[in-house]
Amino acid sequence: MRVSVRKVTLLFAACIFVVVCVFLYLSLESQRLTGVEPFAILHQGDIHNVEKKLERLEQELELNHQSIYDIKKALYDLVREDNSSVQVLRSLVDPLFDDVDDHIPTNKIKQQLLKLDKNECLFYKVPTPKTDVQMLDVYDKLLFENGEGGVWKQGFDIQYTGMEWQDLPLKVFVVPHTHNDPGWIKTFDKYYKDQTKNIFNSMLMKLPVDKKRKFIYAEISYLSTWWNEIDVKQKHLVKGLIENGQLEIVTGGWVMADEANTHYFALIDQLIEGHQWLEQQIGVRPKSGWAIDTFGHSSTMAYLLKKAGLTNILLQRVHYSVKKYLSQNKMLEFMWRQTWDHSGSTDIFTHLMPFYSYDIPHTCGPDPKICCQFDFKRLPGSRVKCPWRVAPQAITEKNVDERARTLLDQYRKKSQLYRSNVLLVPLGDDFRYDTPKEWDDQMNNYQKLFDYMNRQSGWNVQAQFGTLHDYFTAIEERNRIESGQRPPGYPVLSGDFFTYADKDDNYWSGFYTSRPFYKNMDRILESHLRGAELLFSIALAHVQNNSLQALFPSSSLMSMLLLARRNLGLFQHHDAITGTAKDLVVNDYGNKLFESLAQMKDVTTKCAHLLLLQNITLYNPAVTDFFDVDEVRAKHDAIAEKTIIKISKHPRTVAIYNSLGQERYEIVTVHVSVAEVEVSEVNGRIIEAQVNPVWLGKEEIASGIFELAFTARVPAFGFSTFVISPISKSTGSTKRGKVVLYNNQRGRNGRESRYGFSVLVSGLPKVPFHIESSYITAEFSHKTGLLQSFMNNEDKKSDEIGGSVPFLWNHSGEI
């Protein structure tokens, strides 16, 4: 990229300005840190002068921040070829360098900055990504009307001439599958004992009967449970079925994860847990993704699956209007690209199922009444019936021609929605194939239909059982491409598939916020698990370097970490974190999360104990009272309560752990039993702190419990230790919080003393009140106490809150 000397000069001047600001800051910081207790030797007048200088410095820094912001914006406009920004930039920079213009070596600027590599220039103008389909544009186009579409109620009438398969026959892959929710109506364990275990056992019995039979399976949480119960011979048989292509493990996650509420850390973690288990136990790596029951789909999941080594994925639950739009344009198969991707490196081939559901009535073609007749679990005498009151017929020599023609008609109509002559037809539903009879009824009747179809030379069809991998491989062969490549003529799509609606205006959005208590508990376990894993790794390396493995209970701690990963992974299931399971199932999830939270605290305290000992040989894992944790829960549905640090005659030590990869400087709060305390570092340096009341309700203050707040600087992946000491009376280092109570409900106003705190009890304020930090200012209504606006302190831009956002009070009085 070439830039003019004029522009480069301005850019270089701006860079020098930034460097000068940073150097000034570092100089001031180094002077501030030269003494341990700098204010201990200053007189009152000196302190006043210092405070005045600090105020001026803060004002100047604020102006510098604004100047840097303006310069960055002008530079951004400059590279976008906005010539008016040159004058703006000059007006900003020239006053700063009036006294140094003569010292800028412009000849060196020409030599060094005239030619810049576009990959090194932070302001390089990158073109906006171009895709064939951007979902935001699609949503703008659609009217979201649920018009009558005929037998395909949410679609349209599909026609074909019969000439479409003259050159290439229609290749049909019928993919038997079962969808096993790890908890929904029943708990995980109940589902396993009642149904899932029988599915695996029936599979081992019936799949080897005929090599033409195929099956796919997804949820590793169930597979791993069954694997622990079967013998070596049965395990060998499973591996053989996978090796010869009869059985495919799809996606390979611990669960079929939700894609709306989950955090990417947990999504990755459950993928790793499932993939590692498959690699270690069976020696396979999934190549195809299968997401038929998640309530909408995120491009983030597609990105993660691509990074996990998958080359193709299948989706189902997408808004019916979007499905209709993509069907009309033959865009149900596409390369799914990230919105920020300019090169196509994140592309993953994606197949979207076109109809209402993933069950058999909605997968063979557009007419569910006909497709249901080919679900042979619903044969007469079965407890499962077709809602359209036309039962399936067992295939015989007398009816095979009529049945085959009827089914092929549905296959042909469905194939008209896609760009190739290869068709995917899933054959399954929730907890299917749990009896040997169902295996025989489905497999035998379909094989008769396949054999008859394939013998008819004029039908131009080749039908067979297949796996997801078989289907995607056939797509690649028909298009003469390598795995992962874009088939010629296929569209590129970017964006997400939210919010999902299956019919009318039935939008599936309530699960975004339902059961928020357990959504929060999920995030807490994520952070505790990550922190415990890091601490365990550091502690294990420490004992290995000192050849003290015998002292450290690594096996038991690793077992706790493994269980926590699996319990967290289980909760990512699309009926768990979403809150859509029955109450008894939610309680089961909650107990699993609660158990792992307790164990992660155990791992953390044992590892911290070892790492903080000066003499590691004194470590004793049996000692359980070396540390106490900051919060405790009585049970899975209880709110965590702060541990009260009992302060008596002797100081108490607090260790703060930072699990992040950068230093943290934050305010830490703990609960103490007395208000007369001071906080110091281990070297004796006193730290400024504040004691606040603990509220039991809207107006009641707790007795004998106080909140102690102080600032802590903690290194990356490390600890900082602080000492809380009792004192005879309050000192300047520890201040009491001042309390103003608005909207007093007792009817009397004035200043009161409550447990040593000065509380100003006030009535209705006359103007709104504010709470602010260095970054943001929040304004609350003086009439209702509700948040009504917030302002970014950097750019002074304010945003009004539409409607009202009330505080939610729990039983302990916390917001």
mmCIF file of C-alpha atoms in Angstrom, residues 293-555:
data_model
loop_
_atom_site.group_PDB
_atom_site.id
_atom_site.type_symbol
_atom_site.label_atom_id
_atom_site.label_comp_id
_atom_site.label_asym_id
_atom_site.label_seq_id
_atom_site.Cartn_x
_atom_site.Cartn_y
_atom_site.Cartn_z
ATOM 1 C CA ASP A 293 -33.082 -30.608 17.750
ATOM 2 C CA THR A 294 -31.263 -27.439 18.818
ATOM 3 C CA PHE A 295 -33.633 -24.474 18.912
ATOM 4 C CA GLY A 296 -32.033 -22.347 16.212
ATOM 5 C CA HIS A 297 -28.472 -22.381 14.970
ATOM 6 C CA SER A 298 -25.472 -20.119 15.540
ATOM 7 C CA SER A 299 -22.620 -19.560 13.110
ATOM 8 C CA THR A 300 -20.295 -19.791 16.114
ATOM 9 C CA MET A 301 -21.089 -23.483 16.433
ATOM 10 C CA ALA A 302 -20.307 -23.966 12.752
ATOM 11 C CA TYR A 303 -16.963 -22.229 13.302
ATOM 12 C CA LEU A 304 -16.115 -24.429 16.292
ATOM 13 C CA LEU A 305 -17.048 -27.621 14.431
ATOM 14 C CA LYS A 306 -14.869 -26.562 11.508
ATOM 15 C CA LYS A 307 -11.965 -25.997 13.898
ATOM 16 C CA ALA A 308 -12.672 -29.388 15.491
ATOM 17 C CA GLY A 309 -11.995 -31.104 12.161
ATOM 18 C CA LEU A 310 -15.524 -31.554 10.796
ATOM 19 C CA THR A 311 -16.093 -30.915 7.091
ATOM 20 C CA ASN A 312 -19.889 -31.065 6.801
ATOM 21 C CA ILE A 313 -22.854 -30.352 9.075
ATOM 22 C CA LEU A 314 -26.626 -30.835 9.037
ATOM 23 C CA LEU A 315 -29.239 -28.489 10.557
ATOM 24 C CA GLN A 316 -32.969 -28.816 11.194
ATOM 25 C CA ARG A 317 -34.664 -26.258 13.464
ATOM 26 C CA VAL A 318 -34.762 -23.080 11.356
ATOM 27 C CA HIS A 319 -37.711 -20.694 11.002
ATOM 28 C CA TYR A 320 -40.233 -22.174 8.548
ATOM 29 C CA SER A 321 -40.269 -18.970 6.457
ATOM 30 C CA VAL A 322 -36.491 -19.119 6.064
ATOM 31 C CA LYS A 323 -36.738 -22.775 5.016
ATOM 32 C CA LYS A 324 -39.363 -21.902 2.425
ATOM 33 C CA TYR A 325 -37.263 -19.034 1.042
ATOM 34 C CA LEU A 326 -34.123 -21.161 0.759
ATOM 35 C CA SER A 327 -36.125 -24.051 -0.746
ATOM 36 C CA GLN A 328 -37.602 -21.838 -3.456
ATOM 37 C CA ASN A 329 -34.079 -20.733 -4.421
ATOM 38 C CA LYS A 330 -32.463 -24.177 -4.061
ATOM 39 C CA MET A 331 -30.210 -22.842 -1.309
ATOM 40 C CA LEU A 332 -30.834 -25.496 1.331
ATOM 41 C CA GLU A 333 -27.214 -26.579 0.896
ATOM 42 C CA PHE A 334 -24.555 -23.910 1.170
ATOM 43 C CA MET A 335 -21.103 -23.029 2.392
ATOM 44 C CA TRP A 336 -21.608 -21.419 5.804
ATOM 45 C CA ARG A 337 -19.121 -18.589 6.252
ATOM 46 C CA GLN A 338 -18.382 -16.375 9.248
ATOM 47 C CA THR A 339 -19.476 -12.769 8.820
ATOM 48 C CA TRP A 340 -15.929 -11.530 9.456
ATOM 49 C CA ASP A 341 -14.263 -13.988 7.048
ATOM 50 C CA HIS A 342 -12.884 -12.394 3.857
ATOM 51 C CA SER A 343 -11.151 -15.438 2.402
ATOM 52 C CA GLY A 344 -13.560 -18.324 2.914
ATOM 53 C CA SER A 345 -11.226 -20.101 5.329
ATOM 54 C CA THR A 346 -14.122 -20.725 7.739
ATOM 55 C CA ASP A 347 -16.464 -22.201 5.113
ATOM 56 C CA ILE A 348 -18.167 -25.462 6.057
ATOM 57 C CA PHE A 349 -20.587 -27.349 3.821
ATOM 58 C CA THR A 350 -24.058 -27.266 5.382
ATOM 59 C CA HIS A 351 -27.228 -29.238 4.668
ATOM 60 C CA LEU A 352 -30.532 -27.833 5.933
ATOM 61 C CA MET A 353 -33.516 -30.161 6.261
ATOM 62 C CA PRO A 354 -36.537 -28.550 4.547
ATOM 63 C CA PHE A 355 -39.603 -29.715 6.449
ATOM 64 C CA TYR A 356 -41.305 -29.258 9.809
ATOM 65 C CA SER A 357 -39.487 -31.848 11.938
ATOM 66 C CA TYR A 358 -36.816 -34.541 11.980
ATOM 67 C CA ASP A 359 -39.279 -37.399 12.542
ATOM 68 C CA ILE A 360 -40.117 -39.893 9.799
ATOM 69 C CA PRO A 361 -43.410 -38.258 8.695
ATOM 70 C CA HIS A 362 -41.459 -35.072 7.833
ATOM 71 C CA THR A 363 -38.320 -36.429 6.203
ATOM 72 C CA CYS A 364 -39.155 -38.605 3.171
ATOM 73 C CA GLY A 365 -40.905 -35.829 1.252
ATOM 74 C CA PRO A 366 -43.373 -32.941 1.436
ATOM 75 C CA ASP A 367 -46.469 -34.989 2.371
ATOM 76 C CA PRO A 368 -46.324 -36.155 6.022
ATOM 77 C CA LYS A 369 -49.475 -38.261 5.591
ATOM 78 C CA ILE A 370 -47.657 -40.420 3.043
ATOM 79 C CA CYS A 371 -44.271 -40.423 4.781
ATOM 80 C CA CYS A 372 -45.881 -41.645 7.993
ATOM 81 C CA GLN A 373 -47.010 -44.739 6.108
ATOM 82 C CA PHE A 374 -43.352 -45.662 5.737
ATOM 83 C CA ASP A 375 -42.579 -45.542 9.433
ATOM 84 C CA PHE A 376 -42.756 -49.263 10.074
ATOM 85 C CA LYS A 377 -42.681 -48.867 13.847
ATOM 86 C CA ARG A 378 -46.293 -47.725 13.400
ATOM 87 C CA LEU A 379 -47.481 -50.980 11.828
ATOM 88 C CA PRO A 380 -50.926 -52.153 12.964
ATOM 89 C CA GLY A 381 -50.770 -53.419 16.517
ATOM 90 C CA SER A 382 -48.128 -50.907 17.609
ATOM 91 C CA ARG A 383 -48.775 -48.391 20.361
ATOM 92 C CA VAL A 384 -47.494 -45.636 18.045
ATOM 93 C CA LYS A 385 -50.044 -44.516 15.449
ATOM 94 C CA CYS A 386 -50.039 -42.180 12.464
ATOM 95 C CA PRO A 387 -52.005 -38.970 13.258
ATOM 96 C CA TRP A 388 -53.435 -39.044 9.712
ATOM 97 C CA ARG A 389 -55.095 -42.413 10.459
ATOM 98 C CA VAL A 390 -53.530 -44.251 7.547
ATOM 99 C CA ALA A 391 -51.344 -47.023 8.939
ATOM 100 C CA PRO A 392 -48.201 -48.395 7.280
ATOM 101 C CA GLN A 393 -48.365 -51.693 5.431
ATOM 102 C CA ALA A 394 -45.781 -54.443 5.659
ATOM 103 C CA ILE A 395 -44.120 -54.775 2.263
ATOM 104 C CA THR A 396 -45.097 -57.866 0.282
ATOM 105 C CA GLU A 397 -44.848 -58.978 -3.335
ATOM 106 C CA LYS A 398 -48.425 -57.824 -3.861
ATOM 107 C CA ASN A 399 -48.010 -54.232 -2.691
ATOM 108 C CA VAL A 400 -44.327 -53.556 -3.293
ATOM 109 C CA ASP A 401 -44.855 -51.876 -6.677
ATOM 110 C CA GLU A 402 -47.502 -49.454 -5.437
ATOM 111 C CA ARG A 403 -45.610 -48.757 -2.198
ATOM 112 C CA ALA A 404 -42.312 -48.197 -4.030
ATOM 113 C CA ARG A 405 -43.909 -45.811 -6.526
ATOM 114 C CA THR A 406 -45.572 -43.833 -3.747
ATOM 115 C CA LEU A 407 -42.357 -43.511 -1.759
ATOM 116 C CA LEU A 408 -40.252 -42.680 -4.830
ATOM 117 C CA ASP A 409 -42.652 -39.867 -5.681
ATOM 118 C CA GLN A 410 -41.888 -38.265 -2.314
ATOM 119 C CA TYR A 411 -38.148 -38.767 -2.824
ATOM 120 C CA ARG A 412 -38.291 -37.106 -6.239
ATOM 121 C CA LYS A 413 -40.285 -34.139 -4.956
ATOM 122 C CA LYS A 414 -37.899 -33.597 -2.060
ATOM 123 C CA SER A 415 -34.898 -33.798 -4.390
ATOM 124 C CA GLN A 416 -36.272 -30.844 -6.374
ATOM 125 C CA LEU A 417 -35.382 -28.598 -3.430
ATOM 126 C CA TYR A 418 -31.663 -29.340 -3.780
ATOM 127 C CA ARG A 419 -29.070 -28.764 -6.484
ATOM 128 C CA SER A 420 -27.777 -32.299 -6.929
ATOM 129 C CA ASN A 421 -29.249 -35.693 -7.759
ATOM 130 C CA VAL A 422 -28.157 -36.999 -4.368
ATOM 131 C CA LEU A 423 -30.855 -37.110 -1.687
ATOM 132 C CA LEU A 424 -30.641 -37.469 2.079
ATOM 133 C CA VAL A 425 -33.600 -39.054 3.909
ATOM 134 C CA PRO A 426 -33.220 -39.378 7.698
ATOM 135 C CA LEU A 427 -35.111 -42.324 9.185
ATOM 136 C CA GLY A 428 -35.601 -41.977 12.923
ATOM 137 C CA ASP A 429 -36.988 -40.035 15.861
ATOM 138 C CA ASP A 430 -36.563 -39.676 19.629
ATOM 139 C CA PHE A 431 -35.257 -42.870 21.268
ATOM 140 C CA ARG A 432 -35.934 -45.033 18.219
ATOM 141 C CA TYR A 433 -34.615 -48.549 17.530
ATOM 142 C CA ASP A 434 -34.883 -49.581 21.175
ATOM 143 C CA THR A 435 -36.218 -53.070 20.369
ATOM 144 C CA PRO A 436 -34.993 -55.810 17.995
ATOM 145 C CA LYS A 437 -38.473 -55.850 16.443
ATOM 146 C CA GLU A 438 -38.243 -52.222 15.359
ATOM 147 C CA TRP A 439 -34.841 -52.880 13.800
ATOM 148 C CA ASP A 440 -36.284 -55.749 11.777
ATOM 149 C CA ASP A 441 -39.497 -53.939 10.822
ATOM 150 C CA GLN A 442 -37.656 -50.861 9.534
ATOM 151 C CA MET A 443 -34.657 -52.533 7.924
ATOM 152 C CA ASN A 444 -36.439 -55.475 6.262
ATOM 153 C CA ASN A 445 -39.322 -53.474 4.796
ATOM 154 C CA TYR A 446 -37.081 -50.706 3.487
ATOM 155 C CA GLN A 447 -34.635 -53.182 1.971
ATOM 156 C CA LYS A 448 -37.513 -54.746 0.006
ATOM 157 C CA LEU A 449 -38.453 -51.290 -1.283
ATOM 158 C CA PHE A 450 -34.845 -50.489 -2.204
ATOM 159 C CA ASP A 451 -34.342 -53.762 -4.037
ATOM 160 C CA TYR A 452 -37.515 -53.278 -6.057
ATOM 161 C CA MET A 453 -36.737 -49.649 -6.932
ATOM 162 C CA ASN A 454 -33.205 -50.434 -7.993
ATOM 163 C CA ARG A 455 -34.357 -53.207 -10.332
ATOM 164 C CA GLN A 456 -36.627 -50.873 -12.310
ATOM 165 C CA SER A 457 -34.426 -49.648 -15.142
ATOM 166 C CA GLY A 458 -36.779 -46.853 -16.162
ATOM 167 C CA TRP A 459 -37.043 -45.372 -12.690
ATOM 168 C CA ASN A 460 -33.465 -44.051 -12.645
ATOM 169 C CA VAL A 461 -33.055 -44.390 -8.917
ATOM 170 C CA GLN A 462 -30.450 -45.943 -6.672
ATOM 171 C CA ALA A 463 -31.715 -46.234 -3.091
ATOM 172 C CA GLN A 464 -29.877 -47.655 -0.104
ATOM 173 C CA PHE A 465 -29.217 -47.241 3.600
ATOM 174 C CA GLY A 466 -26.394 -44.855 4.329
ATOM 175 C CA THR A 467 -24.607 -42.760 6.898
ATOM 176 C CA LEU A 468 -24.176 -39.016 6.914
ATOM 177 C CA HIS A 469 -20.619 -39.508 5.667
ATOM 178 C CA ASP A 470 -21.909 -41.631 2.766
ATOM 179 C CA TYR A 471 -24.220 -38.821 1.698
ATOM 180 C CA PHE A 472 -21.639 -36.040 1.848
ATOM 181 C CA THR A 473 -19.099 -38.225 0.033
ATOM 182 C CA ALA A 474 -21.614 -38.794 -2.766
ATOM 183 C CA ILE A 475 -22.165 -35.015 -3.014
ATOM 184 C CA GLU A 476 -18.408 -34.545 -3.400
ATOM 185 C CA GLU A 477 -18.174 -37.293 -6.027
ATOM 186 C CA ARG A 478 -21.076 -35.916 -8.062
ATOM 187 C CA ASN A 479 -19.467 -32.463 -8.011
ATOM 188 C CA ARG A 480 -15.916 -33.804 -8.491
ATOM 189 C CA ILE A 481 -14.487 -31.940 -5.535
ATOM 190 C CA GLU A 482 -12.351 -32.770 -2.541
ATOM 191 C CA SER A 483 -13.764 -32.926 0.957
ATOM 192 C CA GLY A 484 -14.364 -29.434 2.342
ATOM 193 C CA GLN A 485 -14.379 -27.714 -1.032
ATOM 194 C CA ARG A 486 -17.274 -25.636 -2.317
ATOM 195 C CA PRO A 487 -19.345 -27.463 -4.959
ATOM 196 C CA PRO A 488 -19.633 -25.460 -8.191
ATOM 197 C CA GLY A 489 -22.669 -23.196 -8.191
ATOM 198 C CA TYR A 490 -23.496 -23.664 -4.524
ATOM 199 C CA PRO A 491 -24.172 -20.442 -2.561
ATOM 200 C CA VAL A 492 -22.158 -18.955 0.293
ATOM 201 C CA LEU A 493 -24.237 -17.937 3.308
ATOM 202 C CA SER A 494 -23.373 -15.892 6.398
ATOM 203 C CA GLY A 495 -25.326 -15.092 9.528
ATOM 204 C CA ASP A 496 -27.330 -16.938 12.170
ATOM 205 C CA PHE A 497 -30.624 -18.821 12.231
ATOM 206 C CA PHE A 498 -32.339 -17.166 15.188
ATOM 207 C CA THR A 499 -35.074 -16.800 16.338
ATOM 208 C CA TYR A 500 -36.628 -20.176 15.549
ATOM 209 C CA ALA A 501 -40.360 -20.631 14.945
ATOM 210 C CA ASP A 502 -41.879 -23.983 13.999
ATOM 211 C CA LYS A 503 -45.344 -22.679 13.048
ATOM 212 C CA ASP A 504 -47.432 -19.519 12.981
ATOM 213 C CA ASP A 505 -45.982 -17.005 15.475
ATOM 214 C CA ASN A 506 -44.714 -19.684 17.857
ATOM 215 C CA TYR A 507 -41.267 -18.209 18.391
ATOM 216 C CA TRP A 508 -38.929 -20.246 20.552
ATOM 217 C CA SER A 509 -37.367 -17.383 22.478
ATOM 218 C CA GLY A 510 -38.508 -17.964 26.050
ATOM 219 C CA PHE A 511 -35.632 -20.349 26.639
ATOM 220 C CA TYR A 512 -33.204 -17.444 26.281
ATOM 221 C CA THR A 513 -34.141 -16.386 29.812
ATOM 222 C CA SER A 514 -36.018 -19.280 31.446
ATOM 223 C CA ARG A 515 -34.621 -20.742 34.687
ATOM 224 C CA PRO A 516 -31.974 -17.984 35.025
ATOM 225 C CA PHE A 517 -30.756 -19.396 38.347
ATOM 226 C CA TYR A 518 -29.322 -22.470 36.636
ATOM 227 C CA LYS A 519 -28.032 -20.485 33.676
ATOM 228 C CA ASN A 520 -26.023 -18.475 36.201
ATOM 229 C CA MET A 521 -24.911 -21.641 37.998
ATOM 230 C CA ASP A 522 -23.629 -22.942 34.671
ATOM 231 C CA ARG A 523 -21.404 -19.887 34.221
ATOM 232 C CA ILE A 524 -20.118 -20.166 37.795
ATOM 233 C CA LEU A 525 -19.109 -23.794 37.281
ATOM 234 C CA GLU A 526 -17.391 -22.831 34.019
ATOM 235 C CA SER A 527 -15.197 -20.303 35.827
ATOM 236 C CA HIS A 528 -14.487 -22.600 38.776
ATOM 237 C CA LEU A 529 -13.611 -25.480 36.472
ATOM 238 C CA ARG A 530 -11.241 -23.358 34.393
ATOM 239 C CA GLY A 531 -9.567 -21.952 37.498
ATOM 240 C CA ALA A 532 -9.218 -25.400 39.078
ATOM 241 C CA GLU A 533 -7.770 -26.911 35.878
ATOM 242 C CA LEU A 534 -5.087 -24.236 35.670
ATOM 243 C CA LEU A 535 -4.202 -24.505 39.334
ATOM 244 C CA PHE A 536 -4.065 -28.302 39.143
ATOM 245 C CA SER A 537 -1.723 -28.132 36.136
ATOM 246 C CA ILE A 538 0.625 -25.720 37.922
ATOM 247 C CA ALA A 539 0.593 -27.782 41.127
ATOM 248 C CA LEU A 540 1.193 -31.044 39.245
ATOM 249 C CA ALA A 541 4.150 -29.550 37.382
ATOM 250 C CA HIS A 542 5.479 -28.257 40.695
ATOM 251 C CA VAL A 543 5.448 -31.659 42.389
ATOM 252 C CA GLN A 544 6.864 -33.386 39.307
ATOM 253 C CA ASN A 545 9.758 -30.934 39.128
ATOM 254 C CA ASN A 546 10.480 -31.658 42.795
ATOM 255 C CA SER A 547 9.940 -35.450 42.456
ATOM 256 C CA LEU A 548 7.227 -35.378 45.117
ATOM 257 C CA GLN A 549 4.416 -37.095 43.211
ATOM 258 C CA ALA A 550 3.691 -39.394 46.149
ATOM 259 C CA LEU A 551 2.582 -36.416 48.247
ATOM 260 C CA PHE A 552 0.042 -35.089 45.752
ATOM 261 C CA PRO A 553 -3.363 -36.793 45.198
ATOM 262 C CA SER A 554 -3.301 -36.193 41.449
ATOM 263 C CA SER A 555 -5.518 -39.178 40.546
#
